[in-house]
Every structure is written in C-alpha cells, then in structure tokens.
C-alpha cells in the first residue's frame, strides 16, 4: 500500500481488489488431462504452476473457479496472468475463458510466442516482457451483458485446436493470476482463501518558502499512466489548500488547466513532459508540453504560503475521490522561480 520505485519510475496506485482466490497457491486449483506442479521455477519464481499436458487428445485446462466480479454491461475488467513458454512444449497457444454462474461468457486464444490473436473473441490482449522470458499477459474483457460472478480459467491450444495431445513431459509455467474490476491491470495482489484489496497509495512533496517569493514557482512532471480509470477523471497532481488556483486533471486524451475559472482543456499524452509555470507578474499559470507553451490561464489568486503547501500525486489533494490515478512518475522537479519559455525548453 505504499508508492515504490520500479524501472519505469515511482509507482503510485489507487485501490484495487484481486477477486480471484488462491492466486498464490496453485495446489488448490484443478486441472484436466495433465499434471499441475506447484512450487518454485528453476529461475526462482515461487507460487507458480508448471502444467504438463498429457498425451490424450482432449482439452488441457487449469482452473480455480472461485472468486469473481459482478460485471456491469459495457464496462471493462482486466484478467492478468504471468506466463513463461517452454519452447519444448507442444502447446504454444493459450485460451483464456471467461464464465459466470450461467456458464460461458466469452474467450480469446492467443499465441504464447508472439501473443497475436488466434481464435475466439478478439478481446484486447497485451503482453509486457519481464525478466528470464516471463511475460505478464493482460486480457481486457468487455461485453454487452451483465454477468454475475464473472471469472476465468485458462487452457492450452495448438494450431488453433483444443484437442491436441501433449507429450506428457514438457510443460509451460504460469503464475500470479489476477482479476480486477478495472479496465487495466495493477501490480499483483496475492490472495489465498479470500479476495484481497490493496489500499490507496499517496505521495506528496512539501514546498518550502523560497526567495524571491513563494508565489512564483515552476513545476515539471512527466508520468506514464497504467490506464484510464473508468470511474472518472484521473489526477496527475494537485495542490493542497488551493482549490481554486491550480489543478491538473487527466481525462481521456486531455488535461484541464484550472484557474479561478476553468477555461483550458489541452490535448495531452501523459508520457510527454508537462511544465506548469506560476507567475505573480501577470497572475497567470502557463502550461508547457514538451517545452511548448500550450495554454495560459489567468488567475486572480496565486499560492501565498508555499511553506505549508503540498503537491499531491495521483489524486485531488488529500481527499479520497474516485479520480485517483494509477501511474509511474518518471520525472519531477520544482523550481523556485517562474522559468522563461527558453528555460522551460532547456529544463
């Protein structure tokens, strides 16, 4: 429940729940037509399963069957799984099958080699390469019908077919399954016999009084969002106690620049560098994207007490709202002066 540094930057995440039970203990999972070995992989990954398909010409499946999401039509949820393909294994494709209390609810089949779509529903599949040939695969489920207790299992395919025999010797590795009521996957949350919720994370920087004045400031931030929270706007950062002065809000493809009256909406990619310059000379807040002055918001009030001010990342000030962001902060600086456009471009 705390922000932490990863290779992509400082990770800050709002709350999320892994509803899939026993994600950290495959010994309680079931399988058909194979052998499910839970333990530690040769490269040291614990709590995984090494599934070896037997030589029968039938389906080869791994399933837990417990802990689902009550799904609302036309929303999106994320099922994720860590996988490591064994080149010696016969099965080189994986089917992720969604089902609810009424039965089948959708599926997709993708390659374990390049993660391209093979068969089934063309659900969004993304794969992030990790170390030692492991990948984290995320399948985003969207459907036009409500579903009660929606969950997923996975089964191995070969050449688009479920009925291909394994060799009974070589298998593939799987680990850390997760199901979240979000349209994207967050960091893994281990579960045993009940769902587990990771709490909201918060990170902030305290501003200290500076010369020539605490109402002159430049804030530079670069971020990378994990995804867009379907509950509403996503805050990149805001300032405590300054509700009518300055707040940057991430919406789908835009940021909103707040002043005394909110008037500016700017197209924005969060991997770009966003620089905010606060000036007492003309009582303005200027937004620069990758060094280019994109918008200016004139304000009647500017920050007056930086000594007690705090910049909060990923939410609207310190208040708990449904607008929390899930992101990496890759670059952040505060200057005690209003940088000129030339200085912003060089900073």
Coordinates of N, CA and C in Angstrom, one line a residue, residues 2-180:
X2 N 2.1 1.2 -0.4 CA 3.0 2.3 -0.5 C 3.6 2.5 -1.8
X3 N 3.7 3.8 -2.3 CA 4.5 4.0 -3.5 C 5.8 3.4 -3.5
X4 N 6.3 3.0 -4.6 CA 7.6 2.3 -4.7 C 8.3 2.6 -6.0
X5 N 9.6 2.5 -6.0 CA 10.3 2.8 -7.3 C 10.4 1.5 -8.1
X6 N 10.1 1.5 -9.3 CA 10.3 0.4 -10.3 C 11.1 0.9 -11.4
X7 N 11.4 0.1 -12.4 CA 12.3 0.5 -13.5 C 11.6 1.6 -14.3
X8 N 10.3 1.7 -14.3 CA 9.6 2.7 -15.1 C 9.3 4.0 -14.3
X9 N 9.8 4.1 -13.0 CA 9.6 5.3 -12.2 C 9.0 5.0 -10.9
X10 N 8.5 6.0 -10.2 CA 7.8 5.9 -8.9 C 6.4 5.5 -9.2
X11 N 6.0 4.3 -8.7 CA 4.7 3.7 -9.0 C 3.7 4.2 -7.9
X12 N 2.6 4.8 -8.3 CA 1.5 5.2 -7.4 C 0.2 4.6 -7.9
X13 N -0.5 3.9 -7.1 CA -1.7 3.2 -7.5 C -2.9 3.5 -6.5
X14 N -4.0 3.7 -7.1 CA -5.2 3.7 -6.3 C -5.6 2.3 -5.8
X15 N -6.7 2.2 -5.1 CA -7.1 0.9 -4.6 C -7.5 0.0 -5.7
X16 N -7.3 -1.3 -5.5 CA -7.8 -2.3 -6.4 C -7.9 -3.6 -5.6
X17 N -8.8 -4.5 -6.1 CA -9.0 -5.8 -5.4 C -8.8 -7.0 -6.4
X18 N -8.0 -8.0 -6.0 CA -7.9 -9.2 -6.7 C -8.9 -10.1 -6.2
X19 N -10.0 -10.4 -7.0 CA -11.1 -11.2 -6.5 C -10.8 -12.7 -6.7
X20 N -9.8 -13.0 -7.5 CA -9.5 -14.4 -7.8 C -8.8 -15.1 -6.6
X21 N -9.5 -16.1 -6.0 CA -9.0 -16.8 -4.8 C -7.8 -17.7 -5.1
X22 N -7.0 -17.9 -4.1 CA -5.8 -18.8 -4.1 C -4.9 -18.5 -5.3
X23 N -4.7 -17.2 -5.6 CA -3.8 -16.9 -6.7 C -2.4 -17.1 -6.4
X24 N -2.1 -17.2 -5.1 CA -0.7 -17.5 -4.6 C -0.5 -19.0 -4.2
X25 N -1.5 -19.8 -4.6 CA -1.4 -21.2 -4.1 C -2.1 -22.1 -5.2
X26 N -1.4 -22.5 -6.2 CA -2.0 -23.3 -7.2 C -2.3 -24.8 -6.8
X27 N -1.8 -25.1 -5.6 CA -2.1 -26.5 -5.2 C -3.6 -26.8 -5.0
X28 N -4.4 -25.7 -4.8 CA -5.8 -25.8 -4.6 C -6.6 -25.7 -5.9
X29 N -5.9 -25.5 -7.0 CA -6.5 -25.3 -8.3 C -6.7 -26.7 -8.9
X30 N -7.6 -26.8 -9.9 CA -7.9 -28.0 -10.6 C -7.3 -28.0 -12.0
X31 N -7.2 -29.2 -12.6 CA -6.7 -29.3 -14.0 C -7.4 -30.5 -14.6
X32 N -7.4 -30.5 -15.9 CA -7.8 -31.7 -16.7 C -6.8 -32.2 -17.6
X33 N -6.6 -33.5 -17.7 CA -5.7 -34.1 -18.7 C -4.3 -33.6 -18.6
X34 N -3.7 -33.6 -17.5 CA -2.4 -33.2 -17.3 C -1.9 -33.3 -15.9
X35 N -0.7 -32.7 -15.6 CA -0.2 -32.7 -14.3 C 0.1 -31.2 -13.9
X36 N -0.4 -30.8 -12.8 CA -0.2 -29.4 -12.3 C 0.8 -29.5 -11.1
X37 N 2.0 -29.0 -11.4 CA 3.0 -29.0 -10.3 C 3.2 -27.5 -9.8
X38 N 2.9 -27.3 -8.5 CA 3.0 -26.0 -8.0 C 4.3 -26.0 -7.1
X39 N 5.0 -24.8 -7.1 CA 6.2 -24.7 -6.4 C 7.1 -23.6 -6.9
X40 N 8.3 -23.8 -7.1 CA 9.3 -22.7 -7.5 C 9.9 -23.1 -8.8
X41 N 10.0 -22.2 -9.7 CA 10.6 -22.5 -11.0 C 12.1 -22.5 -10.9
X42 N 12.8 -23.1 -11.9 CA 14.3 -23.1 -11.9 C 14.9 -21.7 -11.8
X43 N 14.2 -20.6 -12.2 CA 14.7 -19.3 -12.1 C 14.2 -18.6 -10.9
X44 N 13.6 -19.3 -9.9 CA 13.4 -18.8 -8.6 C 12.0 -18.1 -8.4
X45 N 11.0 -18.3 -9.3 CA 9.7 -17.7 -9.2 C 8.9 -18.7 -8.4
X46 N 8.5 -18.3 -7.2 CA 7.7 -19.1 -6.3 C 6.2 -19.0 -6.6
X47 N 5.4 -19.9 -6.0 CA 3.9 -19.8 -6.1 C 3.4 -19.9 -7.6
X48 N 4.1 -20.7 -8.4 CA 3.7 -20.8 -9.8 C 3.2 -22.2 -10.0
X49 N 2.7 -22.4 -11.2 CA 2.4 -23.8 -11.6 C 3.1 -24.2 -12.9
X50 N 3.6 -25.4 -13.0 CA 4.2 -25.9 -14.2 C 3.2 -27.0 -14.7
X51 N 2.5 -26.7 -15.7 CA 1.4 -27.5 -16.2 C 1.9 -28.4 -17.4
X52 N 1.9 -29.7 -17.2 CA 2.3 -30.6 -18.3 C 1.1 -31.3 -18.8
X53 N 0.8 -31.1 -20.1 CA -0.3 -31.7 -20.8 C 0.0 -33.2 -21.0
X54 N -1.0 -34.1 -20.8 CA -0.7 -35.5 -21.0 C -0.9 -35.8 -22.5
X55 N -0.8 -37.1 -22.9 CA -0.8 -37.5 -24.3 C -2.2 -37.8 -24.8
X56 N -3.3 -37.4 -24.0 CA -4.6 -37.6 -24.5 C -5.0 -36.5 -25.5
X57 N -5.8 -36.9 -26.5 CA -6.3 -35.9 -27.5 C -7.6 -35.3 -26.9
X58 N -7.4 -34.3 -26.0 CA -8.6 -33.7 -25.4 C -8.2 -32.4 -24.9
X59 N -9.1 -31.7 -24.2 CA -8.7 -30.4 -23.6 C -7.8 -30.5 -22.5
X60 N -6.9 -29.5 -22.3 CA -5.9 -29.4 -21.3 C -6.1 -28.1 -20.6
X61 N -6.6 -28.1 -19.4 CA -7.2 -26.9 -18.7 C -6.7 -26.8 -17.3
X62 N -6.5 -25.5 -16.8 CA -6.2 -25.2 -15.4 C -7.3 -24.3 -15.0
X63 N -7.9 -24.5 -13.8 CA -9.0 -23.7 -13.4 C -9.0 -23.6 -11.8
X64 N -9.4 -22.4 -11.4 CA -9.6 -22.2 -9.9 C -11.1 -22.2 -9.6
X65 N -11.9 -21.4 -10.4 CA -13.3 -21.4 -10.3 C -13.9 -20.7 -9.1
X66 N -13.1 -20.0 -8.3 CA -13.6 -19.3 -7.2 C -13.2 -17.8 -7.2
X67 N -14.1 -17.0 -6.8 CA -13.8 -15.6 -6.7 C -14.0 -14.8 -8.0
X68 N -15.1 -14.1 -8.2 CA -15.3 -13.4 -9.5 C -15.7 -12.0 -9.2
X69 N -16.1 -11.4 -10.4 CA -16.5 -10.0 -10.4 C -18.0 -9.9 -10.9
X70 N -18.8 -9.1 -10.2 CA -20.1 -8.9 -10.7 C -20.0 -7.8 -11.8
X71 N -20.1 -8.2 -13.0 CA -19.8 -7.4 -14.1 C -21.0 -6.6 -14.6
X72 N -20.8 -5.3 -14.9 CA -21.8 -4.4 -15.5 C -21.6 -4.3 -17.0
X73 N -22.6 -4.4 -17.7 CA -22.6 -4.4 -19.2 C -21.8 -3.2 -19.7
X74 N -21.0 -3.4 -20.7 CA -20.3 -2.3 -21.4 C -19.2 -1.7 -20.6
X75 N -18.9 -2.2 -19.5 CA -17.7 -1.8 -18.8 C -16.5 -2.7 -19.2
X76 N -15.4 -2.5 -18.6 CA -14.2 -3.3 -18.9 C -13.6 -3.8 -17.6
X77 N -13.1 -5.1 -17.6 CA -12.4 -5.6 -16.4 C -11.1 -6.3 -17.0
X78 N -10.1 -6.4 -16.1 CA -8.8 -7.0 -16.6 C -8.5 -8.3 -15.9
X79 N -8.2 -9.3 -16.7 CA -7.7 -10.6 -16.2 C -6.2 -10.7 -16.6
X80 N -5.4 -11.0 -15.6 CA -3.9 -11.0 -15.9 C -3.3 -12.3 -15.4
X81 N -2.2 -12.6 -16.0 CA -1.5 -13.9 -15.7 C -0.1 -13.8 -16.2
X82 N 0.8 -14.2 -15.3 CA 2.3 -14.3 -15.7 C 2.5 -15.6 -16.4
X83 N 3.2 -15.6 -17.5 CA 3.4 -16.8 -18.3 C 4.8 -16.9 -18.7
X84 N 5.3 -18.2 -18.9 CA 6.6 -18.4 -19.4 C 6.5 -19.6 -20.3
X85 N 6.7 -19.4 -21.6 CA 6.5 -20.5 -22.6 C 7.8 -21.3 -22.6
X86 N 7.6 -22.6 -22.6 CA 8.7 -23.6 -22.8 C 8.8 -24.0 -24.3
X87 N 9.8 -23.6 -25.0 CA 9.9 -24.0 -26.4 C 9.7 -25.5 -26.7
X88 N 10.0 -26.3 -25.7 CA 9.9 -27.8 -25.9 C 8.4 -28.2 -25.8
X89 N 7.5 -27.4 -25.2 CA 6.2 -27.8 -25.0 C 5.4 -27.9 -26.3
X90 N 4.5 -28.8 -26.5 CA 3.7 -29.0 -27.7 C 2.8 -27.8 -27.8
X91 N 2.2 -27.4 -26.8 CA 1.2 -26.3 -26.8 C 1.8 -25.0 -26.8
X92 N 1.6 -24.2 -27.8 CA 2.2 -22.9 -28.0 C 1.1 -21.8 -28.0
X93 N -0.1 -22.1 -27.6 CA -1.2 -21.1 -27.6 C -2.0 -21.3 -26.3
X94 N -2.6 -20.2 -25.9 CA -3.4 -20.2 -24.6 C -4.8 -19.6 -24.8
X95 N -5.8 -20.3 -24.3 CA -7.1 -19.8 -24.3 C -7.5 -19.3 -22.9
X96 N -7.9 -18.1 -22.8 CA -8.4 -17.5 -21.6 C -9.9 -17.5 -21.7
X97 N -10.6 -18.3 -20.9 CA -12.1 -18.5 -21.0 C -12.8 -17.8 -19.8
X98 N -13.7 -16.9 -20.1 CA -14.5 -16.2 -19.1 C -15.8 -17.0 -18.9
X99 N -16.3 -17.1 -17.7 CA -17.5 -17.7 -17.4 C -18.1 -17.2 -16.2
X100 N -19.5 -17.3 -16.0 CA -20.1 -16.8 -14.9 C -21.1 -17.9 -14.3
X101 N -22.0 -17.5 -13.5 CA -22.8 -18.5 -12.8 C -23.7 -19.2 -13.9
X102 N -23.9 -18.6 -15.0 CA -24.8 -19.2 -16.1 C -24.0 -20.0 -17.1
X103 N -22.6 -19.9 -17.0 CA -21.8 -20.6 -18.0 C -20.9 -19.7 -18.8
X104 N -20.6 -20.1 -20.0 CA -19.7 -19.4 -20.9 C -20.0 -18.0 -21.1
X105 N -19.0 -17.1 -21.0 CA -19.2 -15.7 -21.1 C -18.3 -15.0 -22.1
X106 N -17.4 -15.7 -22.8 CA -16.5 -15.2 -23.8 C -15.1 -15.7 -23.6
X107 N -14.3 -15.7 -24.7 CA -13.0 -16.2 -24.6 C -12.1 -15.6 -25.7
X108 N -10.8 -15.8 -25.6 CA -9.9 -15.5 -26.6 C -8.7 -16.5 -26.6
X109 N -8.2 -16.7 -27.8 CA -7.0 -17.6 -27.9 C -5.9 -16.8 -28.5
X110 N -4.7 -16.9 -27.9 CA -3.5 -16.1 -28.4 C -2.3 -17.0 -28.3
X111 N -1.3 -16.5 -29.1 CA 0.0 -17.2 -29.2 C 0.8 -16.9 -28.0
X112 N 1.5 -18.0 -27.5 CA 2.4 -17.8 -26.4 C 3.8 -17.4 -26.9
X113 N 3.9 -17.3 -28.2 CA 5.2 -17.0 -28.8 C 5.2 -15.5 -29.0
X114 N 4.2 -14.9 -29.7 CA 4.2 -13.5 -30.1 C 2.9 -12.8 -29.6
X115 N 2.0 -13.6 -28.9 CA 0.8 -13.0 -28.3 C -0.2 -12.5 -29.3
X116 N -0.1 -12.9 -30.5 CA -1.1 -12.5 -31.5 C -2.4 -13.3 -31.4
X117 N -3.5 -12.7 -31.9 CA -4.8 -13.3 -31.8 C -4.9 -14.6 -32.7
X118 N -5.4 -15.7 -32.1 CA -5.5 -16.9 -32.9 C -7.0 -17.3 -33.2
X119 N -7.8 -17.2 -32.2 CA -9.2 -17.6 -32.3 C -10.1 -17.0 -31.2
X120 N -11.4 -17.3 -31.2 CA -12.2 -16.8 -30.2 C -12.6 -15.3 -30.4
X121 N -13.1 -14.7 -29.3 CA -13.4 -13.3 -29.3 C -12.1 -12.5 -29.5
X122 N -12.2 -11.4 -30.2 CA -11.0 -10.6 -30.4 C -10.9 -9.6 -29.2
X123 N -10.7 -10.2 -28.0 CA -10.5 -9.3 -26.8 C -9.1 -8.7 -26.8
X124 N -9.0 -7.6 -26.2 CA -7.7 -6.9 -26.2 C -6.7 -7.7 -25.3
X125 N -5.6 -8.1 -25.9 CA -4.5 -8.8 -25.2 C -3.2 -8.0 -25.3
X126 N -2.7 -7.7 -24.1 CA -1.4 -7.0 -24.1 C -0.4 -7.9 -23.3
X127 N 0.8 -7.9 -23.7 CA 1.9 -8.7 -23.0 C 3.1 -7.8 -22.7
X128 N 3.5 -7.8 -21.5 CA 4.7 -7.0 -21.1 C 5.8 -8.0 -20.7
X129 N 6.9 -7.8 -21.4 CA 8.1 -8.6 -21.2 C 8.8 -8.3 -19.9
X130 N 9.0 -9.4 -19.1 CA 9.7 -9.2 -17.8 C 11.1 -9.9 -17.9
X131 N 11.6 -10.3 -16.8 CA 13.0 -11.0 -16.9 C 12.8 -12.5 -17.1
X132 N 13.9 -13.1 -17.6 CA 14.0 -14.5 -17.7 C 12.9 -15.1 -18.6
X133 N 12.5 -14.4 -19.6 CA 11.5 -14.9 -20.6 C 10.1 -15.0 -20.0
X134 N 9.8 -14.4 -18.9 CA 8.5 -14.3 -18.3 C 7.8 -13.1 -19.0
X135 N 6.5 -13.2 -19.2 CA 5.6 -12.1 -19.6 C 4.4 -12.0 -18.7
X136 N 3.9 -10.8 -18.6 CA 2.6 -10.6 -17.9 C 1.6 -10.3 -19.0
X137 N 0.6 -11.2 -19.1 CA -0.4 -11.0 -20.1 C -1.7 -10.5 -19.5
X138 N -2.3 -9.5 -20.1 CA -3.5 -8.9 -19.6 C -4.6 -9.0 -20.7
X139 N -5.7 -9.6 -20.3 CA -6.8 -9.7 -21.2 C -7.9 -8.8 -20.7
X140 N -8.3 -7.9 -21.5 CA -9.4 -6.9 -21.1 C -10.7 -7.4 -21.7
X141 N -11.7 -7.7 -20.7 CA -13.0 -8.2 -21.1 C -14.0 -7.1 -21.2
X142 N -14.7 -7.1 -22.3 CA -15.9 -6.2 -22.5 C -17.0 -6.9 -23.1
X143 N -18.2 -6.7 -22.6 CA -19.4 -7.4 -23.1 C -20.6 -6.5 -22.9
X144 N -21.7 -6.8 -23.7 CA -22.9 -6.0 -23.6 C -23.9 -6.5 -22.6
X145 N -23.6 -7.6 -21.9 CA -24.5 -8.2 -20.9 C -23.9 -8.1 -19.5
X146 N -24.8 -7.9 -18.5 CA -24.4 -8.1 -17.1 C -24.0 -9.5 -16.8
X147 N -23.0 -9.7 -15.9 CA -22.6 -11.0 -15.6 C -22.4 -11.1 -14.1
X148 N -22.9 -12.2 -13.5 CA -22.8 -12.5 -12.0 C -21.6 -13.4 -11.8
X149 N -20.7 -13.0 -10.9 CA -19.6 -13.8 -10.5 C -18.8 -14.2 -11.7
X150 N -18.4 -13.2 -12.5 CA -17.6 -13.5 -13.7 C -16.1 -13.8 -13.3
X151 N -15.6 -14.9 -13.9 CA -14.2 -15.3 -13.5 C -13.6 -15.9 -14.8
X152 N -12.4 -16.5 -14.7 CA -11.7 -17.0 -15.8 C -10.9 -18.3 -15.5
X153 N -10.7 -19.1 -16.5 CA -9.8 -20.2 -16.5 C -8.9 -20.1 -17.7
X154 N -7.9 -21.0 -17.8 CA -7.1 -21.0 -19.0 C -6.7 -22.4 -19.4
X155 N -6.7 -22.6 -20.7 CA -6.4 -23.9 -21.3 C -5.4 -23.8 -22.5
X156 N -4.6 -24.8 -22.7 CA -3.6 -24.8 -23.7 C -4.2 -25.3 -25.1
X157 N -3.7 -24.6 -26.1 CA -4.1 -24.9 -27.5 C -2.9 -25.2 -28.3
X158 N -3.1 -25.7 -29.5 CA -2.0 -25.9 -30.5 C -2.7 -25.8 -31.9
X159 N -2.1 -24.9 -32.7 CA -2.7 -24.7 -34.1 C -4.2 -24.4 -34.1
X160 N -4.6 -23.6 -33.1 CA -6.0 -23.2 -33.0 C -6.9 -24.3 -32.5
X161 N -6.4 -25.4 -32.1 CA -7.3 -26.5 -31.7 C -7.1 -26.8 -30.2
X162 N -8.2 -27.2 -29.5 CA -8.1 -27.6 -28.1 C -7.8 -29.0 -28.0
X163 N -7.9 -29.8 -29.0 CA -7.8 -31.3 -28.9 C -6.5 -31.7 -29.5
X164 N -5.4 -31.3 -29.0 CA -4.1 -31.7 -29.4 C -3.3 -32.3 -28.2
X165 N -2.8 -33.5 -28.4 CA -2.1 -34.2 -27.3 C -0.8 -33.5 -26.9
X166 N -0.5 -33.4 -25.6 CA 0.8 -33.0 -25.2 C 1.8 -34.2 -25.3
X167 N 3.0 -34.0 -24.8 CA 4.0 -35.1 -24.8 C 4.1 -35.8 -23.4
X168 N 3.4 -35.2 -22.4 CA 3.5 -35.8 -21.1 C 4.8 -35.5 -20.4
X169 N 5.7 -34.7 -21.0 CA 7.0 -34.4 -20.4 C 7.2 -32.9 -20.2
X170 N 7.0 -32.1 -21.3 CA 7.3 -30.7 -21.3 C 6.1 -29.9 -21.1
X171 N 6.1 -28.9 -20.2 CA 5.0 -28.0 -20.0 C 5.4 -26.5 -20.0
X172 N 4.4 -25.7 -19.7 CA 4.6 -24.2 -19.6 C 4.4 -23.8 -18.2
X173 N 5.0 -22.6 -17.8 CA 4.8 -22.1 -16.5 C 3.8 -21.0 -16.5
X174 N 3.0 -20.9 -15.4 CA 2.0 -19.9 -15.1 C 2.1 -19.4 -13.7
X175 N 1.9 -18.1 -13.4 CA 1.9 -17.6 -12.1 C 1.1 -16.4 -11.9
X176 N 0.7 -16.1 -10.7 CA 0.1 -14.9 -10.2 C -1.1 -14.4 -11.0
X177 N -2.2 -15.2 -11.1 CA -3.4 -14.8 -11.8 C -4.1 -13.7 -11.0
X178 N -4.8 -12.8 -11.7 CA -5.4 -11.7 -11.0 C -6.7 -11.3 -11.8
X179 N -7.7 -10.9 -11.1 CA -9.0 -10.4 -11.8 C -9.4 -9.2 -11.0
X180 N -9.5 -8.1 -11.8 CA -9.8 -6.8 -11.2 C -11.0 -6.1 -11.9

